[in-house]
XYZ file of C-alpha atoms in Angstrom:
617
model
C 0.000 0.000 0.000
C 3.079 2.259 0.766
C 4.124 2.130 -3.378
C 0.545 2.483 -4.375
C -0.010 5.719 -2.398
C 3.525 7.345 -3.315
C 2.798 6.485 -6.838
C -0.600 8.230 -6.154
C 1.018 11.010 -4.371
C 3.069 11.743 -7.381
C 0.075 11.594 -9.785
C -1.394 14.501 -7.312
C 1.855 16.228 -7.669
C 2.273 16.456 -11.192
C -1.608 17.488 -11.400
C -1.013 20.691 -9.444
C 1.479 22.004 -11.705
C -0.430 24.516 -13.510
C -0.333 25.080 -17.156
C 1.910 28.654 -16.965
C 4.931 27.521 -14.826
C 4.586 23.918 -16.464
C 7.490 24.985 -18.423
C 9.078 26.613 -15.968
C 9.042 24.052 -13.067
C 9.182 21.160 -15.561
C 13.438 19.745 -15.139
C 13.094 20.224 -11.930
C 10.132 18.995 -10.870
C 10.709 15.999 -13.213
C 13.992 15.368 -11.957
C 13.023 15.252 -8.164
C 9.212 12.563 -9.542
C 12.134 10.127 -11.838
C 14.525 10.469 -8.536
C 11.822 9.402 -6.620
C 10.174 6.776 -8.826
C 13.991 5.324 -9.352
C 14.666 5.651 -5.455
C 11.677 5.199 -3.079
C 10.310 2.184 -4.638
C 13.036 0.489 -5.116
C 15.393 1.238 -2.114
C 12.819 1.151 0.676
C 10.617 -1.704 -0.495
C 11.694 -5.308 -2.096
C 9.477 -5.587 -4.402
C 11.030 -8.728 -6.809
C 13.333 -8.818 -9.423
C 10.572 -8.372 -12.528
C 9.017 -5.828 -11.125
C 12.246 -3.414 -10.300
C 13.278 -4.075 -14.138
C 9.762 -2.354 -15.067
C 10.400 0.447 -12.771
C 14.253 0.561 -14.069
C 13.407 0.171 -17.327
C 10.777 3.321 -17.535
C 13.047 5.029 -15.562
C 15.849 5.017 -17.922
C 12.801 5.816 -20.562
C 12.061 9.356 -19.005
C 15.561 10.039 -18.640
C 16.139 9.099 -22.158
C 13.066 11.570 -22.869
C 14.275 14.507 -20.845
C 12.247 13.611 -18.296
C 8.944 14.847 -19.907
C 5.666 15.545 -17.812
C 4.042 12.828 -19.856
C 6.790 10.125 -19.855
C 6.721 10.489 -16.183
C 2.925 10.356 -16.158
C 3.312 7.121 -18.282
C 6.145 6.322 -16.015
C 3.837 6.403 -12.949
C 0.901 4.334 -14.374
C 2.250 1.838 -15.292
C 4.059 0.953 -12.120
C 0.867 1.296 -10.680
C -0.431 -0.882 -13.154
C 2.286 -3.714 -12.291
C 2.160 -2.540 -8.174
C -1.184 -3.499 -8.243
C -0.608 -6.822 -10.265
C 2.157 -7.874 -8.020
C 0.130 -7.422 -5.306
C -2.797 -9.106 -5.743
C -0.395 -12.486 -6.703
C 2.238 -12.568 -3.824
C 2.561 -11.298 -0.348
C 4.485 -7.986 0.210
C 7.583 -8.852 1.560
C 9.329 -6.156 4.044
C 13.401 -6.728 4.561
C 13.924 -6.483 8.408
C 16.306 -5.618 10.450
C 17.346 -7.881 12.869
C 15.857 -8.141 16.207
C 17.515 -5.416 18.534
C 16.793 -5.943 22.305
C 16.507 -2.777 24.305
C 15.839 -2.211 27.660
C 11.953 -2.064 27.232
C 11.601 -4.864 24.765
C 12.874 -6.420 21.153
C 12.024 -4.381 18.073
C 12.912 -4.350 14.801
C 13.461 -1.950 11.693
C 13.614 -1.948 7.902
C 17.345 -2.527 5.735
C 17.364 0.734 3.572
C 19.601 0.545 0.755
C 21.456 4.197 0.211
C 23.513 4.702 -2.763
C 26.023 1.733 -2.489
C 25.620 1.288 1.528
C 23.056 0.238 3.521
C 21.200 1.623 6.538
C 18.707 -0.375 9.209
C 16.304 2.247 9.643
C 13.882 1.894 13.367
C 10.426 4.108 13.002
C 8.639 4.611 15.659
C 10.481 3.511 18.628
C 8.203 4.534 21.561
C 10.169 6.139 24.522
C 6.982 7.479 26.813
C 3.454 6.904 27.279
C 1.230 8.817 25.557
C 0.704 11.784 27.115
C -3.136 11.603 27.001
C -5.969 12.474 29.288
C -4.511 12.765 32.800
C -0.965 12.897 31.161
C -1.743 15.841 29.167
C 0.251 18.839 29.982
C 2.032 16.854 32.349
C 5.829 15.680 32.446
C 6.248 12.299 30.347
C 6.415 9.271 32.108
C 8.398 5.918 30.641
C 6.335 3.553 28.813
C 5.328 0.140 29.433
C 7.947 -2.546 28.625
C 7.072 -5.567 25.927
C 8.476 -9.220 25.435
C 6.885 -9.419 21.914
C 9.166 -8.105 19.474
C 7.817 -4.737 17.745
C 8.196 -3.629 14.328
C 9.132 -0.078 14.019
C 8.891 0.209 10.345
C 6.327 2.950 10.250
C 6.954 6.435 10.677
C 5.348 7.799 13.808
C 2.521 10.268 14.660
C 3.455 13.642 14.590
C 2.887 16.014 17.962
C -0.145 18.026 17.771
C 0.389 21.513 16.501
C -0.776 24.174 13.768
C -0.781 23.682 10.235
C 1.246 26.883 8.381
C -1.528 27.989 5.859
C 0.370 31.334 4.597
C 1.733 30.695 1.649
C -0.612 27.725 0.388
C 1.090 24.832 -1.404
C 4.200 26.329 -1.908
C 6.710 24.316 -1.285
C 9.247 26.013 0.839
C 6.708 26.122 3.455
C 5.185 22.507 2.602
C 8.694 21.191 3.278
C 8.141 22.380 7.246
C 4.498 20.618 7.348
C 4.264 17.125 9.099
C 3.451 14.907 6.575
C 1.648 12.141 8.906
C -1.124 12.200 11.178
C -1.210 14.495 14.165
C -1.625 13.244 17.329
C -0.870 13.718 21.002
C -0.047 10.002 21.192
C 3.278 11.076 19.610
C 6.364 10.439 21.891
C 8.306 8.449 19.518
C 12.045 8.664 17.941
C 13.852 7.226 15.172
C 17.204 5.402 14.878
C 19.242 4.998 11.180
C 22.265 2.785 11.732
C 24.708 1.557 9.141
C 24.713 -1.770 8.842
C 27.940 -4.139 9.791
C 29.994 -3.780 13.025
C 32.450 -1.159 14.126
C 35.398 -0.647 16.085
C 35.414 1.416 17.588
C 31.957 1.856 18.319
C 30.386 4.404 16.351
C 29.303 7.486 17.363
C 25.741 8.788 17.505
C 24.165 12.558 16.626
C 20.595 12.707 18.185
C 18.253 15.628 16.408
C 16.096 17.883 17.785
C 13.824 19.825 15.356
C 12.957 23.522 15.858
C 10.151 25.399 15.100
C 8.990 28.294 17.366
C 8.179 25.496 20.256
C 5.085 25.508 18.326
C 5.589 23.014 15.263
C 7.948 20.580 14.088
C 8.565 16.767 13.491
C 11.175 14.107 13.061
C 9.685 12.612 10.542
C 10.171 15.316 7.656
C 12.309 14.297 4.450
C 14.768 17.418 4.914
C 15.710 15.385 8.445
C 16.135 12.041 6.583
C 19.192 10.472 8.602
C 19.843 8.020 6.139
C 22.152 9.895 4.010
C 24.247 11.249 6.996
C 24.363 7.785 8.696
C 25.179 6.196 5.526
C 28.117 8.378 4.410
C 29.667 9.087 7.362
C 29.247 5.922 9.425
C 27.418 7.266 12.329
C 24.361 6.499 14.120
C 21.672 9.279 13.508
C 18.808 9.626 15.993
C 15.630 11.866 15.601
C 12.795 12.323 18.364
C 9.460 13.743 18.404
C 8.553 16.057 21.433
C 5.661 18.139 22.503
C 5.254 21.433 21.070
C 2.767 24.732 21.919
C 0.482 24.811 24.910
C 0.761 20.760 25.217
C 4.407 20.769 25.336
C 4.854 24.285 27.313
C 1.886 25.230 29.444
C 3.357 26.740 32.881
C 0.801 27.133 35.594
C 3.398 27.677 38.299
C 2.624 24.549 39.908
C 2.496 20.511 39.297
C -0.808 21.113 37.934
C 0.954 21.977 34.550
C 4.855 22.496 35.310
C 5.894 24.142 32.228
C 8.788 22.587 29.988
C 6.904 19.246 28.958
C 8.603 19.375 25.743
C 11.958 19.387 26.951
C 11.105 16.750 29.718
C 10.218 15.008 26.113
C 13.735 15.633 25.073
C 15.038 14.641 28.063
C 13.473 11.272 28.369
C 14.475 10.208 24.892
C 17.873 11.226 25.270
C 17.847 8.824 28.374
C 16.506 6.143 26.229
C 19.333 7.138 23.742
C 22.064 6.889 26.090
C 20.733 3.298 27.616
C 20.255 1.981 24.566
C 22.962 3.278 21.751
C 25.418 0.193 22.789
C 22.706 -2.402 21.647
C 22.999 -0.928 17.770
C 26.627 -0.686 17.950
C 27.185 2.851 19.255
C 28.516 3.899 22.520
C 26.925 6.313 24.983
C 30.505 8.349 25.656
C 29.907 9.593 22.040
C 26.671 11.139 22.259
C 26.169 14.344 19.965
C 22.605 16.380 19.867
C 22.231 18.932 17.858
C 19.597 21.169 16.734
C 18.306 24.145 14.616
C 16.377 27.390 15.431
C 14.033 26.179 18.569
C 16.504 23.133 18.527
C 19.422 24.894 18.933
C 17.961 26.605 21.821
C 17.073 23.214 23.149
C 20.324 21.906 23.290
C 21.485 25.135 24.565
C 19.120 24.529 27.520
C 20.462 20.873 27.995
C 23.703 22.272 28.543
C 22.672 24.338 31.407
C 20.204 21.722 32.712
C 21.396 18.909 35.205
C 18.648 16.951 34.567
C 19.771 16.013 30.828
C 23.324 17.112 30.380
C 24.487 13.838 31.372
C 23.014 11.953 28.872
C 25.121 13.466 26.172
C 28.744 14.341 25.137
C 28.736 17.315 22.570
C 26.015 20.072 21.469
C 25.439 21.654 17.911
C 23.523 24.492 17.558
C 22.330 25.609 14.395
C 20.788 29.344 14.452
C 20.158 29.109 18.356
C 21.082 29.126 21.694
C 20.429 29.583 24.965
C 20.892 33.100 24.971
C 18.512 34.427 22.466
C 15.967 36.282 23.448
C 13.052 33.605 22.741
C 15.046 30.866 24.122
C 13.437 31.234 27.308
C 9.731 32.940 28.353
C 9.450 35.160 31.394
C 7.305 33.402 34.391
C 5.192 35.933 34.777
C 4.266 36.034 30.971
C 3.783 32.309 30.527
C 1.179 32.212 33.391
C -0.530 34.764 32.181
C -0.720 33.622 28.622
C -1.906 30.481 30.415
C -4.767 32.366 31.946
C -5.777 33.807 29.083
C -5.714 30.014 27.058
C -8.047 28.540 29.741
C -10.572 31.921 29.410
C -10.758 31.609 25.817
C -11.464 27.868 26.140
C -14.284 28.585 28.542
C -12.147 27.167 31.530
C -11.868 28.675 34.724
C -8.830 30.738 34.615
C -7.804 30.862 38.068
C -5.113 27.869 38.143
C -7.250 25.050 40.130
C -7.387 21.278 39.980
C -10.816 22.752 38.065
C -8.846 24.416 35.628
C -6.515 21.741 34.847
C -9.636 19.127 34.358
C -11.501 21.151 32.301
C -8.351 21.544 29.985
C -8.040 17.889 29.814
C -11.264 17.647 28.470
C -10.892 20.094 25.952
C -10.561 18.959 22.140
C -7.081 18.945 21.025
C -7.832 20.948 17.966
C -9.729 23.239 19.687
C -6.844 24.266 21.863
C -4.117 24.306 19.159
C -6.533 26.650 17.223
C -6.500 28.906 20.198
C -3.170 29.419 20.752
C -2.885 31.818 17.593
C -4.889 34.394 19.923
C -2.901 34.556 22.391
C 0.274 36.449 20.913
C 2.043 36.917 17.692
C 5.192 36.539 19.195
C 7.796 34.643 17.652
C 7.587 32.193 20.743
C 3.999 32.280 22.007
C 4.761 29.670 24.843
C 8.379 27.996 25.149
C 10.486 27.021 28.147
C 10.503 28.992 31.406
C 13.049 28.891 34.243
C 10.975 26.014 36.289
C 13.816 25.360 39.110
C 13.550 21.643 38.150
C 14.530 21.341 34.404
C 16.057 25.076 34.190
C 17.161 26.017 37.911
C 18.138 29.483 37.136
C 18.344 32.023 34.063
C 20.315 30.834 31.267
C 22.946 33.986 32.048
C 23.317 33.421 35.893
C 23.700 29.751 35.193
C 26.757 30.587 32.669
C 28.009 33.427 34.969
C 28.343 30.689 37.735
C 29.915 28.165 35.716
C 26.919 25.561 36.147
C 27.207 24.469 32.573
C 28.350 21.269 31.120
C 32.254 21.049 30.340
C 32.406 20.032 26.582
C 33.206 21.256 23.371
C 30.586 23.068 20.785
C 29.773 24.090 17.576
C 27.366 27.129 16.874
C 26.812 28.967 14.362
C 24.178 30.920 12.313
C 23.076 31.479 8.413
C 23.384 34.916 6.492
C 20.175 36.067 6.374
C 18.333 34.755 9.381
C 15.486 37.457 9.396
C 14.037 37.355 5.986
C 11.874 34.085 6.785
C 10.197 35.834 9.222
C 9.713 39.462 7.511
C 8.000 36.921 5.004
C 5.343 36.690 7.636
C 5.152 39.718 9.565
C 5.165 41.933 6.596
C 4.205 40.064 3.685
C 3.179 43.379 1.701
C 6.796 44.917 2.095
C 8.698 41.334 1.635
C 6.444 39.691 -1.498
C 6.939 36.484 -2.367
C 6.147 36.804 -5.716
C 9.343 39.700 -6.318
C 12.211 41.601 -4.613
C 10.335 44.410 -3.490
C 10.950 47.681 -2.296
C 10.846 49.413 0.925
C 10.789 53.225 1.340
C 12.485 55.601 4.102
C 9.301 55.760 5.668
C 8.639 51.953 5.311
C 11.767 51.060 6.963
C 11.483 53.507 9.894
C 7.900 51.809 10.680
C 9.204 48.060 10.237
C 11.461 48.798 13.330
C 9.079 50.546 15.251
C 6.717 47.877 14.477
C 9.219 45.032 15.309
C 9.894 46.814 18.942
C 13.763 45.575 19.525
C 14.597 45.199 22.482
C 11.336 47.013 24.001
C 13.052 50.154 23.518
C 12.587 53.517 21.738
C 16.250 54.220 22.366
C 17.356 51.055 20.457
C 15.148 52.017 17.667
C 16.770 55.168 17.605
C 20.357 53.789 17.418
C 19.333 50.920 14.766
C 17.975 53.449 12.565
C 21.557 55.466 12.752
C 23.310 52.648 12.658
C 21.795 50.633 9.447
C 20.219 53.799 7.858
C 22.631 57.022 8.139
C 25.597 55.050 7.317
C 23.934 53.885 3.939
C 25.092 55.722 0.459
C 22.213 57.325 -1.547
C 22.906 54.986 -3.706
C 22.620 52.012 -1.889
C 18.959 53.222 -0.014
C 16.989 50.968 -2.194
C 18.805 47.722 -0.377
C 16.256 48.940 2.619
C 14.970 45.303 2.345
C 18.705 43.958 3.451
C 18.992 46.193 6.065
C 16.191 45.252 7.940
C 17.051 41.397 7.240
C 20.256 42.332 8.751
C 18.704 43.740 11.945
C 16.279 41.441 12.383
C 19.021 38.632 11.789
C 20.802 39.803 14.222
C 18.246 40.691 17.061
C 16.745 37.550 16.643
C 19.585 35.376 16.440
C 22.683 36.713 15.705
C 24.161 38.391 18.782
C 23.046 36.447 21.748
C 24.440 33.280 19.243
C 27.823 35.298 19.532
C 27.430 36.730 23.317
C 27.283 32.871 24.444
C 30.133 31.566 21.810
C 32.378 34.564 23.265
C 31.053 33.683 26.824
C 31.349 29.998 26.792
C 34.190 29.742 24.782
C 36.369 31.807 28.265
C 36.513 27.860 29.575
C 35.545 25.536 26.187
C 36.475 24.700 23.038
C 33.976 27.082 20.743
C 33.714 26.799 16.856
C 31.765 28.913 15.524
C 30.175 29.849 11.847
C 28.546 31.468 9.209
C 26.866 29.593 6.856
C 26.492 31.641 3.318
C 25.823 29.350 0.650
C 22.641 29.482 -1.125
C 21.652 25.769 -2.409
C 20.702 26.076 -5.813
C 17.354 23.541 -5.564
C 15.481 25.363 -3.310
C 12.230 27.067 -3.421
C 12.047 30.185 -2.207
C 13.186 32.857 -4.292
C 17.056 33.757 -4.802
C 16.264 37.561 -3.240
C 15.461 35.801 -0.086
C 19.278 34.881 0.211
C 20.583 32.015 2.808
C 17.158 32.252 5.107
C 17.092 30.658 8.732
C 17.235 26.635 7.977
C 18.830 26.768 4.746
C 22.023 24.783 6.147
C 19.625 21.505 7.053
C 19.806 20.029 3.674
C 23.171 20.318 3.581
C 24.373 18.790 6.680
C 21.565 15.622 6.226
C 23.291 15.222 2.912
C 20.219 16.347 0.860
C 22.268 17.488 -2.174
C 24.188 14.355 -2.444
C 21.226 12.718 -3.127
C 18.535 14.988 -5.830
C 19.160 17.290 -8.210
C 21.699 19.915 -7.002
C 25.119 21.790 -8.306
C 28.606 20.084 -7.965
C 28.786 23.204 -5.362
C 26.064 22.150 -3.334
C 27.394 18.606 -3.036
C 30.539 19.974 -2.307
C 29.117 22.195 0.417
C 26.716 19.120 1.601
C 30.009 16.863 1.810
C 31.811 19.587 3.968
C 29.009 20.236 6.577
C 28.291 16.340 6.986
C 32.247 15.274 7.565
C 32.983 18.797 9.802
C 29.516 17.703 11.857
C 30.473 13.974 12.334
C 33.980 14.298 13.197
C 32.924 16.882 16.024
C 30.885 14.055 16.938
C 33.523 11.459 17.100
C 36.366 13.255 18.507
C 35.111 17.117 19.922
C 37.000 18.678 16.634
C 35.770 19.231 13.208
C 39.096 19.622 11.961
C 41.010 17.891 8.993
C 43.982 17.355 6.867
C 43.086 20.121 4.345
C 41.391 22.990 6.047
C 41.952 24.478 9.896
C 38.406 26.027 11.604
C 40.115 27.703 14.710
C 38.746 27.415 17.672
C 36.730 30.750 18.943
C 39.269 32.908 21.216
C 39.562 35.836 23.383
C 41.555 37.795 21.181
C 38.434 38.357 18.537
C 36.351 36.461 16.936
C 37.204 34.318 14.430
C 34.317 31.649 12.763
C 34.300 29.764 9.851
C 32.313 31.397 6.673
C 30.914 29.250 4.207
C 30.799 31.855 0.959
C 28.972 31.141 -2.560
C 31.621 31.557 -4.764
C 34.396 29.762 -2.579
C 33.015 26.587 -3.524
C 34.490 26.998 -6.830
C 38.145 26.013 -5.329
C 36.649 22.672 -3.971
C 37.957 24.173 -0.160
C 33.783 24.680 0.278
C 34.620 27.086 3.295
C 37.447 29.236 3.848
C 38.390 31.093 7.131
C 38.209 34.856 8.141
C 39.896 37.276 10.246
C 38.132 39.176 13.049
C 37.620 42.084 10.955
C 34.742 40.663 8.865
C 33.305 39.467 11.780
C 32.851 42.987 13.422
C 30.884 44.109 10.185
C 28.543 41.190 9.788
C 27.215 41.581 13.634
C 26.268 45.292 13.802
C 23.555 45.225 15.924
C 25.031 43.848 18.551
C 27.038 46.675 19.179
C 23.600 48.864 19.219
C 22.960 50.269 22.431
């Protein structure tokens, strides 16, 4: 049934394309519906040996064809044709894994064939109960154990959360959108090993999806672990948590003790670190790492002593645990807590009665709600608790109560655009460039509030605005991605890398390549989440440059060897480490690709330019 829906899936696909941007959209469109005809079929499902030649053989027909919209039409009935013929004269067969035995019972996963290796791949593992009914907005508790074995060959339930309805069916916001069903039932991670032994053991990088604390999933193709796993011999873990009011209500009390979602994190990193030895890994080589919200999470699991011994290394990707939506004031949480229960008809005076009557409430219901409460970038996220998070982030660092280990952090060059995309669509159109006047740009930072402070918007506007040539004034657009960037992300990213890295080993970078396959527009630059492809090894796999797979190959071998060893380091390039004397990161520019080095290294001094803001005060 999985090959007859993907076939119908890309029957669906190529119906959407309209009839103007046919032309357009038609190599690569094509290319990615032949890469997955030729791929999906036959490297997750053994489907026997007449049946690949079909697919094989009408694969090499719509290359031979340019990959026309109709040959892959033809391409696509007929293996539905012979699908459905095949299956209605033998039984399915599934290649399994074999039987792993955990600590809570056996399971066992699928053998994914990727590129000349193969990968056992584990859906689905459960690592909680569901947190359902009385467990809702409460801290997870460890699931039941089993003596049957389980097959974990089916990606998992995705957390209940909002559906992004902005842009449509566009695709660089489709890509973000859990693609299976949403549930709170949904505490499950995901495991791709490489298949055959290893000495020594091999070392394992757990994800940790962001999205605003509000949205996310493991199970999205752009976090596909079998390509990383697969080419650089690591084990690659993914895990679902809870995310928006289910994952971060904070009453103040038990009756809903804020950070569930990390609690999530927390308990599957636990499983993680029990369990890694049984598919060949070993628990002293433990690496999470994250992006946006991510990032921030593992930030927070360096600071936390409940988790920070159930890891090695951290990786943050466009986050920390310094940025200003990294972690919600008390006071703000409760009362956006308050004002969730009022709108849901509940009393909102924290009570036993309260909590019940939220319990009750339908799931939907709530997750519709929570788009009244605040437009914030973070409407509810973590909150110092003085269980998870003892203390502020800052005090915690100050004091030295932080784990002792070596990171990676960095950020992308134009972290703010994704979200002027949303908060002024009519000034950042998707369809063009646009153009922002004087007057346009002096209201987007009013309107955006930095800091909470008149002042600051005073001393942005000198420093971004006055400094600009008359000729340049029509790059307004930039300028506000640049502050933006930079308030959001940028220079708390670079206050903890200068702050941590006093006692640590620090690397930190830029990432400034813009992947050529993408879907949002070239104007929108290298936009927050732009580096994920690359570093899961997306462009070694579809229909990318030589540059991109260059780039890809770079991020995945600097990433893994920071897993194995606490240095990204090798034979043919040098990333210092972060230092006292300035600040030195590694910059990943477009055109450097050309020389096959796919980053080069710079001095202090560009630094100081590309982080204005932060010296706004």
């Amino acid at each position: 049934m999985y090959c007859i829906s993907l076939a119908l899936r890309l029957r669906i696909e190529i119906s959407k394309v309209g009839k103007r941007e046919r032309e357009r959209e038609r190599k690569r469109d094509c290319d990615v519906l032949c890469s997955r005809v030729d791929m999906r079929i036959r490297d997750h499902v053994v489907l026997g040996g007449r049946l690949a030649i079909i697919g094989n053989d009408l694969y090499i027909t719509a290359r031979a064809t340019n990959c026309k919209v109709s040959q892959v039409k033809i391409t696509v009935f007929v293996l539905e044709a012979a699908l459905l013929l095949h299956l209605s004269t033998t039984t399915l067969t599934l290649n399994y894994t074999r039987v792993v035995h955990t600590t809570l019972g056996p399971i066992r996963g699928l053998v994914n064939v990727v590129g000349d290796k193969t990968v056992n791949v584990f859906w689905g593992i459960p690592f909680a109960k569901p947190p359902t009914g009385p467990r809702r907005f409460k801290h997870p508790e460890p699931p039941e154990p089993w003596s049957e074995v389980k097959d974990t060959v089916t990606k998992p339930n995705s957390c209940f959360q909002s559906i992004d309805t902005s842009f449509g069916q566009f695709q660089g916001v489709q890509a973000w959108i859990p693609k299976t069903p949403l549930s709170e039932d949904c505490l499950y991670l995901n495991v791709w090993v490489p298949q055959g032994f290893s000495t020594p053991p091999r070392a394992t990088m757990v994800w940790i999806y962001g999205g605003s604390f509000s949205s996310g999933a493991s199970t999205l193709d752009i976090y596909d672990g079998s390509k990383l796993a697969a080419t650089e011999n690591v084990i690659v873990v993914s895990l679902n948590y809870r995310v928006g009011s289910l994952g971060f209500l904070y009453t103040g009390n038990d009756d809903a003790p804020g950070n569930q979602g990390l609690m999530d994190q927390t308990m599957a990193l636990k499983w993680v670190h029990d369990n890694v030895g049984f598919f060949g890994g070993s628990k002293d080589t433990i690496t999470i790492f994250g992006e946006s919200a991510g990032a921030g999470s593992v930030g927070l699991h360096l600071l936390s002593p409940l988790s920070n011994g159930f890891f090695s290394r951290a990786i943050m990707e466009s986050g920390g645990p310094l940025n200003i939506w990294a972690v919600q004031p008390r006071t703000l949480a409760i009362e956006r807590g308050k004002k969730l229960a009022s709108l849901l008809g509940c009393p909102s005076k924290f009570s036993r009665l309260m909590l019940h009557c939220l319990q009750l409430a339908n799931v939907q219901t709530i997750t519709d709600t929570m788009e009244y409460l605040s437009d914030d970038l973070v409407v509810l996220g973590p909150v110092v608790d003085s269980y998870f998070l003892p203390r502020e982030p800052k005090d915690l660092i100050a004091s030295g109560e932080i784990k002792d280990t070596e990171v990676i952090i960095g950020v992308n060059k134009d972290e703010g655009i994704y979200f002027l995309l949303y908060i002024f669509p009519e000034g950042f159109p998707l369809s063009n460039e646009g153009v922002l006047s004087f007057s346009d740009f002096k209201e987007v930072v009013k309107a955006l509030n930095f800091r909470g402070d008149n002042k600051t918007d005073s001393a942005i506007i000198s420093e971004y605005y006055d400094n600009v040539l008359p000729s340049q004034r029509e790059s307004l657009r930039d300028i506000v991605d640049d502050i933006s960037g930079d308030d959001f992300f940028k220079c708390d990213i670079v206050d903890f890398a200068n702050e941590y890295a006093k006692n640590h080993d620090v690397y930190l970078y830029s990432f400034e390549h813009q992947l050529s396959n993408l879907a949002w527009p070239k104007w929108t630059g290298v936009m927050h989440g732009y580096e994920i492809e690359a570093v899961f090894g997306l462009p070694q796999e579809y229909n990318y440059t030589i540059e991109d797979e260059s780039v890809s190959s770079r991020m995945m071998s600097y990433w893994t060897r920071f897993a194995q060893r606490g240095n990204p380091n090798h034979d043919t390039i040098t990333w210092p480490k972060l230092t006292s004397e300035g600040l030195e990161y590694l910059r990943s520019p477009e055109r450097a690709i050309r020389s096959e080095v796919g980053f080069v290294i710079n001095s202090a001094a560009s630094g100081g330019a590309f982080f204005r803001f932060c010296a706004v005060d």
